[in-house]
Coordinates of C-alpha atoms in Angstrom, one line a residue:
X1 CA -45.7 -17.4 -63.8
X2 CA -48.5 -14.9 -63.1
X3 CA -50.9 -16.7 -60.8
X4 CA -54.2 -14.9 -60.7
X5 CA -52.6 -11.9 -62.4
X6 CA -56.1 -10.4 -63.0
X7 CA -57.0 -10.6 -59.5
X8 CA -53.8 -9.3 -58.0
X9 CA -55.1 -5.6 -57.9
X10 CA -58.4 -6.9 -56.4
X11 CA -56.4 -8.6 -53.7
X12 CA -54.5 -5.5 -52.9
X13 CA -57.7 -3.4 -52.9
X14 CA -59.3 -6.1 -50.5
X15 CA -56.2 -5.6 -48.2
X16 CA -56.8 -1.9 -48.0
X17 CA -60.4 -2.0 -47.8
X18 CA -60.5 -5.0 -45.4
X19 CA -58.0 -3.3 -42.9
X20 CA -60.1 -0.2 -43.0
X21 CA -63.4 -2.2 -42.5
X22 CA -61.8 -4.3 -39.7
X23 CA -60.7 -1.3 -37.8
X24 CA -63.9 0.7 -38.3
X25 CA -66.0 -2.4 -37.4
X26 CA -63.9 -2.9 -34.3
X27 CA -64.5 0.8 -33.1
X28 CA -68.2 0.4 -34.0
X29 CA -68.2 -2.7 -31.9
X30 CA -66.8 -0.9 -28.9
X31 CA -69.2 1.9 -29.5
X32 CA -72.1 -0.5 -29.6
X33 CA -71.1 -2.0 -26.3
X34 CA -70.7 1.3 -24.7
X35 CA -74.2 2.3 -25.9
X36 CA -75.6 -0.9 -24.6
X37 CA -73.8 -0.4 -21.2
X38 CA -75.0 3.3 -20.9
X39 CA -78.6 2.7 -21.9
X40 CA -79.4 -0.5 -20.2
X41 CA -81.3 -3.4 -21.9
X42 CA -84.8 -1.8 -22.2
X43 CA -83.6 1.5 -23.7
X44 CA -81.1 -0.4 -25.8
X45 CA -84.1 -2.5 -27.0
X46 CA -85.9 0.7 -27.9
X47 CA -82.8 1.9 -30.0
X48 CA -82.5 -1.3 -31.8
X49 CA -86.2 -1.2 -32.7
X50 CA -86.3 2.2 -34.2
X51 CA -83.0 1.6 -35.9
X52 CA -84.9 -0.7 -38.3
X53 CA -86.9 2.2 -39.6
X54 CA -83.8 4.2 -40.3
X55 CA -82.3 1.2 -42.2
X56 CA -85.4 0.7 -44.3
X57 CA -85.9 4.3 -45.1
X58 CA -82.4 4.3 -46.5
X59 CA -83.8 2.7 -49.5
X60 CA -86.2 5.4 -50.8
X61 CA -84.1 6.7 -53.6
X62 CA -85.8 4.7 -56.2
X63 CA -82.5 2.9 -57.1
X64 CA -80.7 6.0 -58.5
X65 CA -77.7 5.5 -56.2
X66 CA -77.3 1.9 -57.1
X67 CA -77.8 2.8 -60.8
X68 CA -75.0 5.4 -60.3
X69 CA -72.6 2.8 -58.8
X70 CA -73.4 0.6 -61.7
X71 CA -73.1 3.2 -64.4
X72 CA -69.9 5.0 -63.4
X73 CA -67.5 2.0 -63.9
X74 CA -69.0 1.3 -67.3
X75 CA -68.8 5.1 -68.3
X76 CA -65.2 5.0 -67.2
X77 CA -64.3 2.0 -69.2
X78 CA -65.9 3.5 -72.3
X79 CA -64.3 6.9 -71.7
X80 CA -67.6 8.8 -71.4
X81 CA -66.7 11.5 -68.9
X82 CA -70.0 13.5 -69.4
X83 CA -72.1 10.5 -68.6
X84 CA -70.1 9.8 -65.6
X85 CA -70.5 13.4 -64.3
X86 CA -74.2 13.3 -65.0
X87 CA -74.6 10.2 -63.0
X88 CA -72.8 11.6 -60.1
X89 CA -74.6 14.9 -60.0
X90 CA -78.0 13.2 -60.3
X91 CA -77.2 10.8 -57.6
X92 CA -76.3 13.6 -55.2
X93 CA -79.5 15.5 -56.0
X94 CA -81.7 12.3 -55.5
X95 CA -79.8 11.4 -52.2
X96 CA -80.8 14.8 -50.8
X97 CA -84.4 15.1 -52.1
X98 CA -85.4 11.5 -51.2
X99 CA -84.1 11.6 -47.7
X100 CA -85.9 14.8 -47.0
X101 CA -89.3 13.6 -48.4
X102 CA -88.9 10.2 -46.6
X103 CA -88.1 12.1 -43.3
X104 CA -91.0 14.4 -43.8
X105 CA -93.4 11.5 -44.3
X106 CA -92.0 9.8 -41.2
X107 CA -92.4 12.9 -39.0
X108 CA -96.0 13.3 -40.2
X109 CA -97.0 9.7 -39.8
X110 CA -95.6 9.3 -36.3
X111 CA -96.9 12.7 -34.9
X112 CA -99.4 10.8 -32.8
X113 CA -97.2 8.0 -31.8
X114 CA -97.8 6.6 -28.3
X115 CA -95.3 3.9 -28.0
X116 CA -92.2 5.8 -29.2
X117 CA -91.6 9.6 -28.5
X118 CA -92.1 11.8 -31.3
X119 CA -88.8 13.5 -30.7
X120 CA -87.1 10.1 -31.5
X121 CA -88.8 10.0 -34.9
X122 CA -87.8 13.6 -35.6
X123 CA -84.2 12.6 -34.8
X124 CA -84.5 9.6 -37.1
X125 CA -85.8 11.8 -39.9
X126 CA -82.9 14.3 -39.5
X127 CA -80.3 11.5 -39.4
X128 CA -81.6 10.1 -42.6
X129 CA -80.2 12.9 -44.6
X130 CA -76.9 12.4 -43.3
X131 CA -77.1 8.7 -43.8
X132 CA -77.9 9.1 -47.4
X133 CA -75.0 11.6 -48.0
X134 CA -72.6 9.1 -46.3
X135 CA -74.1 6.3 -48.5
X136 CA -73.2 8.4 -51.6
X137 CA -69.6 8.3 -50.4
X138 CA -69.9 4.6 -50.1
X139 CA -71.4 4.2 -53.6
X140 CA -68.9 6.6 -55.4
X141 CA -65.9 4.8 -53.8
X142 CA -67.0 1.4 -54.8
X143 CA -67.7 2.5 -58.3
X144 CA -64.4 4.3 -58.7
X145 CA -62.3 1.9 -56.7
X146 CA -61.3 4.6 -54.1
X147 CA -61.0 2.1 -51.2
X148 CA -58.6 4.2 -49.3
X149 CA -60.9 7.0 -49.2
X150 CA -63.8 4.8 -48.2
X151 CA -61.8 3.1 -45.4
X152 CA -60.9 6.5 -44.2
X153 CA -64.4 7.6 -44.1
X154 CA -65.5 4.5 -42.3
X155 CA -62.9 5.0 -39.7
X156 CA -63.5 8.7 -39.2
X157 CA -67.3 8.0 -38.8
X158 CA -66.8 5.2 -36.3
X159 CA -64.3 7.1 -34.3
X160 CA -66.2 10.5 -34.1
X161 CA -69.5 8.9 -33.4
X162 CA -67.9 6.9 -30.5
X163 CA -66.5 10.1 -29.0
X164 CA -69.6 12.0 -29.4
X165 CA -71.7 9.2 -27.8
X166 CA -69.5 9.0 -24.8
X167 CA -70.2 12.6 -24.1
X168 CA -73.9 12.7 -25.2
X169 CA -75.5 9.3 -24.3
X170 CA -75.0 9.6 -20.4
X171 CA -76.9 12.9 -20.6
X172 CA -79.6 12.4 -23.3
X173 CA -80.0 8.6 -23.6
X174 CA -81.4 7.5 -26.9
X175 CA -81.2 11.1 -28.2
X176 CA -77.5 11.1 -27.5
X177 CA -77.2 8.0 -29.7
X178 CA -78.9 10.1 -32.5
X179 CA -76.6 13.0 -31.9
X180 CA -73.5 10.8 -31.9
X181 CA -74.3 9.2 -35.2
X182 CA -75.0 12.6 -36.7
X183 CA -71.7 13.9 -35.6
X184 CA -69.9 10.9 -37.0
X185 CA -71.7 11.2 -40.3
X186 CA -70.9 14.9 -40.5
X187 CA -67.2 14.2 -40.0
X188 CA -67.3 11.6 -42.8
X189 CA -69.2 14.1 -45.1
X190 CA -66.5 16.7 -44.5
X191 CA -63.8 14.3 -45.6
X192 CA -65.9 13.4 -48.7
X193 CA -66.0 17.2 -49.7
X194 CA -62.1 17.4 -49.0
X195 CA -61.5 14.3 -51.2
X196 CA -63.7 15.7 -54.0
X197 CA -66.4 12.9 -53.6
X198 CA -69.1 15.5 -54.0
X199 CA -67.5 17.5 -56.8
X200 CA -69.8 17.7 -59.7
X201 CA -69.8 19.9 -62.9
X202 CA -73.3 21.4 -62.7
X203 CA -75.0 22.0 -65.9
X204 CA -74.7 20.2 -69.2
X205 CA -76.9 17.2 -68.2
X206 CA -80.5 16.6 -68.1
X207 CA -81.5 15.7 -64.5
X208 CA -84.8 14.0 -65.5
X209 CA -83.3 11.9 -68.2
X210 CA -80.4 10.8 -66.2
X211 CA -82.6 10.0 -63.1
X212 CA -84.7 7.9 -65.3
X213 CA -81.7 6.1 -66.7
X214 CA -80.2 5.4 -63.3
X215 CA -83.5 4.4 -61.8
X216 CA -84.0 1.9 -64.6
X217 CA -80.7 0.6 -64.2
X218 CA -80.4 0.6 -60.4
X219 CA -83.9 -0.2 -59.1
X220 CA -83.4 -4.0 -59.4
X221 CA -80.2 -3.6 -57.5
X222 CA -81.8 -1.4 -54.8
X223 CA -84.8 -3.7 -54.6
X224 CA -82.4 -6.8 -54.0
X225 CA -80.4 -4.9 -51.5
X226 CA -83.6 -3.6 -49.8
X227 CA -85.0 -7.1 -49.7
X228 CA -81.7 -8.3 -48.0
X229 CA -82.0 -5.5 -45.4
X230 CA -85.7 -6.1 -44.8
X231 CA -84.8 -9.9 -44.3
X232 CA -82.0 -9.1 -41.9
X233 CA -84.2 -7.0 -39.7
X234 CA -87.3 -9.3 -39.7
X235 CA -86.2 -11.3 -36.7
X236 CA -86.0 -8.1 -34.6
X237 CA -89.3 -6.8 -36.0
X238 CA -91.2 -10.0 -35.4
X239 CA -90.3 -9.9 -31.6
X240 CA -91.6 -6.3 -31.1
X241 CA -95.3 -7.3 -31.0
X242 CA -94.6 -10.1 -28.5
X243 CA -92.2 -8.2 -26.1
X244 CA -92.7 -4.5 -27.0
X245 CA -90.3 -1.9 -28.5
X246 CA -88.8 -0.9 -25.1
X247 CA -88.2 -4.2 -23.4
X248 CA -85.2 -6.0 -21.8
X249 CA -85.8 -9.0 -24.1
X250 CA -85.4 -6.8 -27.1
X251 CA -82.3 -5.3 -25.6
X252 CA -80.7 -8.8 -25.1
X253 CA -81.4 -9.8 -28.8
X254 CA -80.6 -6.4 -30.1
X255 CA -77.2 -6.8 -28.6
X256 CA -76.7 -10.1 -30.5
X257 CA -77.9 -8.6 -33.7
X258 CA -75.2 -5.9 -33.3
X259 CA -72.5 -8.5 -33.1
X260 CA -73.8 -10.4 -36.0
X261 CA -74.1 -7.3 -38.2
X262 CA -70.4 -6.6 -37.6
X263 CA -69.4 -10.2 -38.1
X264 CA -71.2 -10.4 -41.5
X265 CA -69.2 -7.5 -43.0
X266 CA -65.7 -9.0 -42.9
X267 CA -66.3 -11.9 -45.3
X268 CA -67.8 -9.6 -47.8
X269 CA -64.8 -7.4 -48.4
X270 CA -63.5 -9.4 -51.5
X271 CA -66.9 -9.6 -53.0
X272 CA -67.5 -5.9 -52.8
X273 CA -64.0 -5.1 -54.2
X274 CA -64.7 -7.4 -57.2
X275 CA -68.1 -5.5 -57.8
X276 CA -66.6 -2.7 -60.1
X277 CA -64.5 -5.3 -61.9
X278 CA -67.4 -7.7 -62.5
X279 CA -70.0 -5.3 -63.9
X280 CA -68.2 -3.8 -66.9
X281 CA -66.7 -7.1 -67.9
X282 CA -70.1 -8.9 -67.9
X283 CA -71.7 -5.9 -69.6
X284 CA -69.2 -6.0 -72.5
X285 CA -69.5 -9.8 -72.9
X286 CA -73.3 -10.1 -72.8
X287 CA -75.0 -12.3 -70.1
X288 CA -75.5 -15.4 -72.3
X289 CA -72.0 -15.5 -74.0
X290 CA -69.6 -18.4 -73.4
X291 CA -67.1 -15.9 -72.0
X292 CA -69.7 -14.8 -69.4
X293 CA -70.3 -18.4 -68.4
X294 CA -66.4 -18.9 -67.9
X295 CA -66.3 -15.7 -65.8
X296 CA -69.2 -16.9 -63.9
X297 CA -67.3 -20.0 -62.9
X298 CA -64.4 -17.8 -61.6
X299 CA -66.7 -15.4 -59.7
X300 CA -68.7 -18.4 -58.4
X301 CA -66.1 -20.7 -56.9
X302 CA -63.4 -18.3 -55.7
X303 CA -65.4 -16.0 -53.6
X304 CA -67.7 -19.0 -52.4
X305 CA -64.6 -21.1 -51.2
X306 CA -63.1 -17.8 -49.6
X307 CA -66.1 -17.2 -47.6
X308 CA -66.6 -20.8 -46.6
X309 CA -62.9 -21.2 -45.5
X310 CA -62.5 -18.0 -43.6
X311 CA -65.8 -17.5 -42.0
X312 CA -65.7 -20.5 -39.4
X313 CA -62.4 -18.9 -38.0
X314 CA -63.7 -15.3 -38.0
X315 CA -67.1 -16.1 -36.6
X316 CA -65.9 -18.6 -33.9
X317 CA -63.6 -16.0 -32.6
X318 CA -66.4 -13.5 -32.7
X319 CA -68.5 -15.9 -30.4
X320 CA -65.7 -16.3 -27.9
X321 CA -64.7 -12.6 -27.9
X322 CA -68.2 -11.3 -27.7
X323 CA -69.2 -13.6 -24.8
X324 CA -66.1 -12.4 -22.9
X325 CA -66.9 -8.8 -23.5
X326 CA -70.4 -9.2 -22.5
X327 CA -69.4 -10.8 -19.2
X328 CA -66.9 -8.4 -18.2
X329 CA -68.3 -5.1 -19.6
X330 CA -72.0 -5.7 -19.9
X331 CA -73.1 -7.8 -16.8
X332 CA -76.7 -6.7 -17.2
X333 CA -76.8 -8.6 -20.5
X334 CA -75.1 -11.7 -19.3
X335 CA -76.8 -14.9 -18.2
X336 CA -73.5 -16.1 -16.8
X337 CA -73.5 -13.1 -14.3
X338 CA -77.3 -13.3 -13.5
X339 CA -79.4 -16.5 -13.6
X340 CA -82.6 -14.5 -13.6
X341 CA -82.1 -13.1 -17.1
X342 CA -81.8 -15.0 -20.4
X343 CA -78.8 -12.8 -21.5
X344 CA -77.5 -12.6 -25.1
X345 CA -75.0 -15.4 -25.2
X346 CA -77.1 -18.1 -27.0
X347 CA -78.5 -15.5 -29.3
X348 CA -75.1 -14.5 -30.3
X349 CA -74.1 -18.0 -31.1
X350 CA -77.2 -18.7 -33.2
X351 CA -76.9 -15.4 -35.2
X352 CA -73.2 -15.9 -35.9
X353 CA -74.0 -19.4 -37.2
X354 CA -76.5 -17.7 -39.4
X355 CA -73.8 -15.3 -40.5
X356 CA -71.9 -18.2 -42.1
X357 CA -75.0 -18.8 -44.4
X358 CA -75.3 -15.1 -45.1
X359 CA -71.6 -14.8 -46.1
X360 CA -71.7 -17.8 -48.3
X361 CA -74.9 -16.7 -50.1
X362 CA -73.7 -13.1 -50.5
X363 CA -70.6 -14.4 -52.2
X364 CA -72.8 -15.1 -55.3
X365 CA -74.3 -11.7 -55.4
X366 CA -71.9 -10.3 -58.1
X367 CA -73.0 -13.1 -60.5
X368 CA -76.6 -12.0 -60.4
X369 CA -75.5 -8.4 -60.6
X370 CA -73.2 -9.0 -63.6
X371 CA -75.8 -11.0 -65.7
X372 CA -78.7 -8.9 -64.9
X373 CA -80.5 -11.7 -63.0
X374 CA -81.3 -9.7 -59.8
X375 CA -85.0 -10.8 -59.9
X376 CA -83.8 -14.4 -59.1
X377 CA -81.8 -13.2 -56.0
X378 CA -84.8 -11.2 -54.9
X379 CA -87.1 -14.2 -55.1
X380 CA -84.5 -16.2 -52.9
X381 CA -84.7 -13.4 -50.3
X382 CA -88.5 -13.6 -50.2
X383 CA -88.3 -17.3 -49.7
X384 CA -85.7 -17.1 -46.9
X385 CA -87.8 -14.2 -45.3
X386 CA -90.9 -16.4 -45.0
X387 CA -88.7 -19.3 -43.6
X388 CA -87.0 -16.9 -41.1
X389 CA -90.5 -15.8 -39.7
X390 CA -91.8 -19.4 -39.2
X391 CA -90.1 -20.4 -35.9
X392 CA -91.1 -17.2 -33.9
X393 CA -94.5 -17.2 -35.3
X394 CA -95.2 -20.8 -34.7
X395 CA -93.7 -20.9 -31.3
X396 CA -94.6 -17.5 -29.8
X397 CA -98.1 -16.8 -31.3
X398 CA -100.8 -16.9 -28.9
X399 CA -98.5 -17.2 -25.8
X400 CA -99.2 -15.0 -22.8
X401 CA -96.6 -13.8 -20.3
X402 CA -93.8 -14.7 -22.7
X403 CA -90.6 -15.9 -21.1
X404 CA -87.6 -13.8 -22.4
X405 CA -85.9 -17.0 -23.5
X406 CA -88.3 -16.9 -26.4
X407 CA -86.2 -14.6 -28.2
X408 CA -84.0 -17.4 -29.3
X409 CA -86.8 -18.6 -31.6
X410 CA -85.8 -15.6 -33.7
X411 CA -82.3 -16.8 -33.8
X412 CA -83.2 -20.2 -34.9
X413 CA -85.3 -18.6 -37.7
X414 CA -82.2 -16.7 -39.0
X415 CA -80.2 -20.0 -38.9
X416 CA -82.8 -21.7 -41.0
X417 CA -83.3 -18.8 -43.4
X418 CA -79.5 -18.2 -43.9
X419 CA -78.8 -21.8 -44.6
X420 CA -81.6 -22.0 -47.0
X421 CA -80.3 -18.7 -48.7
X422 CA -76.8 -20.2 -49.2
X423 CA -78.0 -23.6 -50.6
X424 CA -80.6 -22.1 -53.0
X425 CA -78.2 -19.5 -54.2
X426 CA -75.3 -21.9 -54.8
X427 CA -77.5 -24.3 -56.6
X428 CA -79.1 -21.5 -58.7
X429 CA -75.6 -20.0 -59.7
X430 CA -74.3 -23.5 -60.6
X431 CA -77.5 -23.8 -63.0
X432 CA -76.7 -20.5 -64.5
X433 CA -73.1 -21.5 -65.1
X434 CA -74.4 -24.7 -66.6
X435 CA -72.8 -27.0 -64.2
X436 CA -73.9 -30.7 -64.0
X437 CA -75.3 -32.4 -60.9
X438 CA -71.9 -33.8 -59.9
X439 CA -70.2 -30.4 -60.2
X440 CA -73.0 -28.7 -58.2
X441 CA -72.9 -31.4 -55.4
X442 CA -69.2 -31.1 -55.2
X443 CA -69.1 -27.3 -54.7
X444 CA -71.9 -27.6 -52.3
X445 CA -70.0 -30.1 -50.2
X446 CA -66.9 -28.0 -50.3
X447 CA -68.8 -25.0 -49.2
X448 CA -70.9 -26.5 -46.5
X449 CA -68.6 -29.0 -44.6
X450 CA -66.9 -26.1 -42.7
X451 CA -70.4 -25.0 -41.6
X452 CA -70.8 -28.5 -40.0
X453 CA -67.5 -28.2 -38.2
X454 CA -68.3 -24.6 -37.0
X455 CA -71.9 -25.6 -36.0
X456 CA -70.5 -28.5 -33.9
X457 CA -68.0 -26.3 -32.3
X458 CA -70.6 -23.7 -31.4
X459 CA -73.0 -26.3 -29.9
X460 CA -70.1 -27.6 -27.7
X461 CA -69.2 -24.0 -26.8
X462 CA -72.9 -23.3 -25.8
X463 CA -72.9 -26.5 -23.8
X464 CA -69.9 -25.5 -21.8
X465 CA -71.2 -22.1 -20.8
X466 CA -70.1 -21.9 -17.0
X467 CA -72.7 -21.9 -14.3
X468 CA -74.1 -18.6 -13.1
X469 CA -71.8 -16.8 -10.7
X470 CA -70.8 -13.2 -10.0
X471 CA -67.1 -14.1 -10.1
X472 CA -67.5 -15.8 -13.5
X473 CA -65.3 -18.4 -15.1
X474 CA -61.6 -18.5 -14.6
X475 CA -59.5 -16.9 -17.2
X476 CA -58.4 -20.4 -18.4
X477 CA -62.0 -21.0 -19.6
X478 CA -61.7 -18.0 -21.9
X479 CA -58.2 -18.9 -23.1
X480 CA -59.4 -22.5 -23.8
X481 CA -62.4 -21.3 -25.8
X482 CA -60.3 -19.0 -27.9
X483 CA -57.6 -21.7 -28.3
X484 CA -60.2 -24.3 -29.3
X485 CA -61.5 -21.9 -32.0
X486 CA -58.0 -21.5 -33.5
X487 CA -57.2 -25.2 -33.3
X488 CA -60.4 -26.4 -35.1
X489 CA -60.8 -23.6 -37.6
X490 CA -57.3 -22.4 -38.6
X491 CA -56.7 -25.7 -40.6
X492 CA -60.0 -25.0 -42.5
X493 CA -58.9 -21.5 -43.5
X494 CA -55.4 -22.8 -44.6
X495 CA -57.0 -25.6 -46.6
X496 CA -59.3 -23.1 -48.2
X497 CA -56.6 -20.8 -49.3
X498 CA -54.5 -23.7 -50.7
X499 CA -57.6 -24.9 -52.6
X500 CA -58.4 -21.5 -54.0
X501 CA -54.7 -21.1 -55.1
X502 CA -54.8 -24.4 -56.9
X503 CA -58.1 -23.4 -58.6
X504 CA -56.6 -20.2 -60.1
X505 CA -54.4 -21.7 -62.9
X506 CA -57.1 -24.2 -64.2
X507 CA -59.7 -21.4 -64.3
X508 CA -57.3 -19.0 -66.1
X509 CA -56.4 -21.7 -68.5
X510 CA -60.1 -22.4 -69.3
X511 CA -60.9 -18.9 -69.9
X512 CA -57.7 -18.6 -72.2
X513 CA -59.0 -21.5 -74.3

């Protein structure tokens, strides 16, 4: 009996990609902790503020790279090698041109900046080109299923950037961070050349026509991804007018956002692996066909339940582990060490609860992609962005001499926005699938009850944060915190895997009929 035979390769690819992603994220987390320690809260707050601009400028390619990632699997399935080569070549050209133009505009606009040194903006502009070339590797590997290469590139980039930053950050501060990232990206780009990622047969295709085709196909995807990145950075941006770009408060919150950004990657591995399998199948069926609706069911329930069952365990361990690392390695950011600072512990807890909602909502992204309903996902992002902004705007606006503890209002905004994102996306996808009210409520309950358990554990963990002391809590406290996470959340993960395994035969039989 071949259970989930159609998804066995995807599970294998998830293992390869997931292992590489986990290792690279661990290295990147260590790198982030070292940067935070070397820079100090105020300078680290500055770095996390300007990093938002780098993230946003990465979406200036008009959707061509997203169109390339969508087009290549379809071209391969149809055996059209010329179209695949044209997509690859055009994507590479646009990656270079768009980053150079966007960087030039940034340098010109910030030439008279008084809040942030112009040299920092020049460094961001230079780093943008390397970022886009690295993004090209990411898109090609996802489209072609080269997850071993992608994992290697991620690992190399994380490791090299860590080594470079250890050398440069103590000497050059924020400039050392930019140099370190640049060195890491260059190493990954050289690997891309060695593995023929950038290999293109030049000539024989029309750049303008291919660019239009890819932009037309990819702009909706880029807009959706871009809106997600905008939403995920809004909590940081909304705090800048109240606290300033270079402030300790932004440093505390910035460290929490770093932890959350790593945590949200792991549950997305399976969804990303399924991307290249989803798009060509939906494309061949047609978005309104009965086959597409059956496939929607499979790509709705399995990733959703996988994210719901594994996220509590991963995220709770992330809370406990990050608190411990902050206490021992980043005392300047720890409220346990110093009662005079707000620290980052509570913000970390809030943002990792929000990461559950993000992981759950993003598990539905392939459905919107496969049936060309990206505009619906974009609308959801707009709604959740507005909700995310409400707590800090309502609670901080008009306040003078803000207490640094106000940064937690941004965390509450992310919790509300992320939870709303997951609920709306789930209900909307059930509507697309044609589920009745009972089925929708049933899936919603199965997807959200682990969140209730996780939120209760997090609330209890925050309530047991030890009193301020230089010595800190005994090791038994940390051991019990980690043990309680395993005891509470491991059964949820096991139950989720068993449930998914039972779902597989029924869905395959339904599709066969």
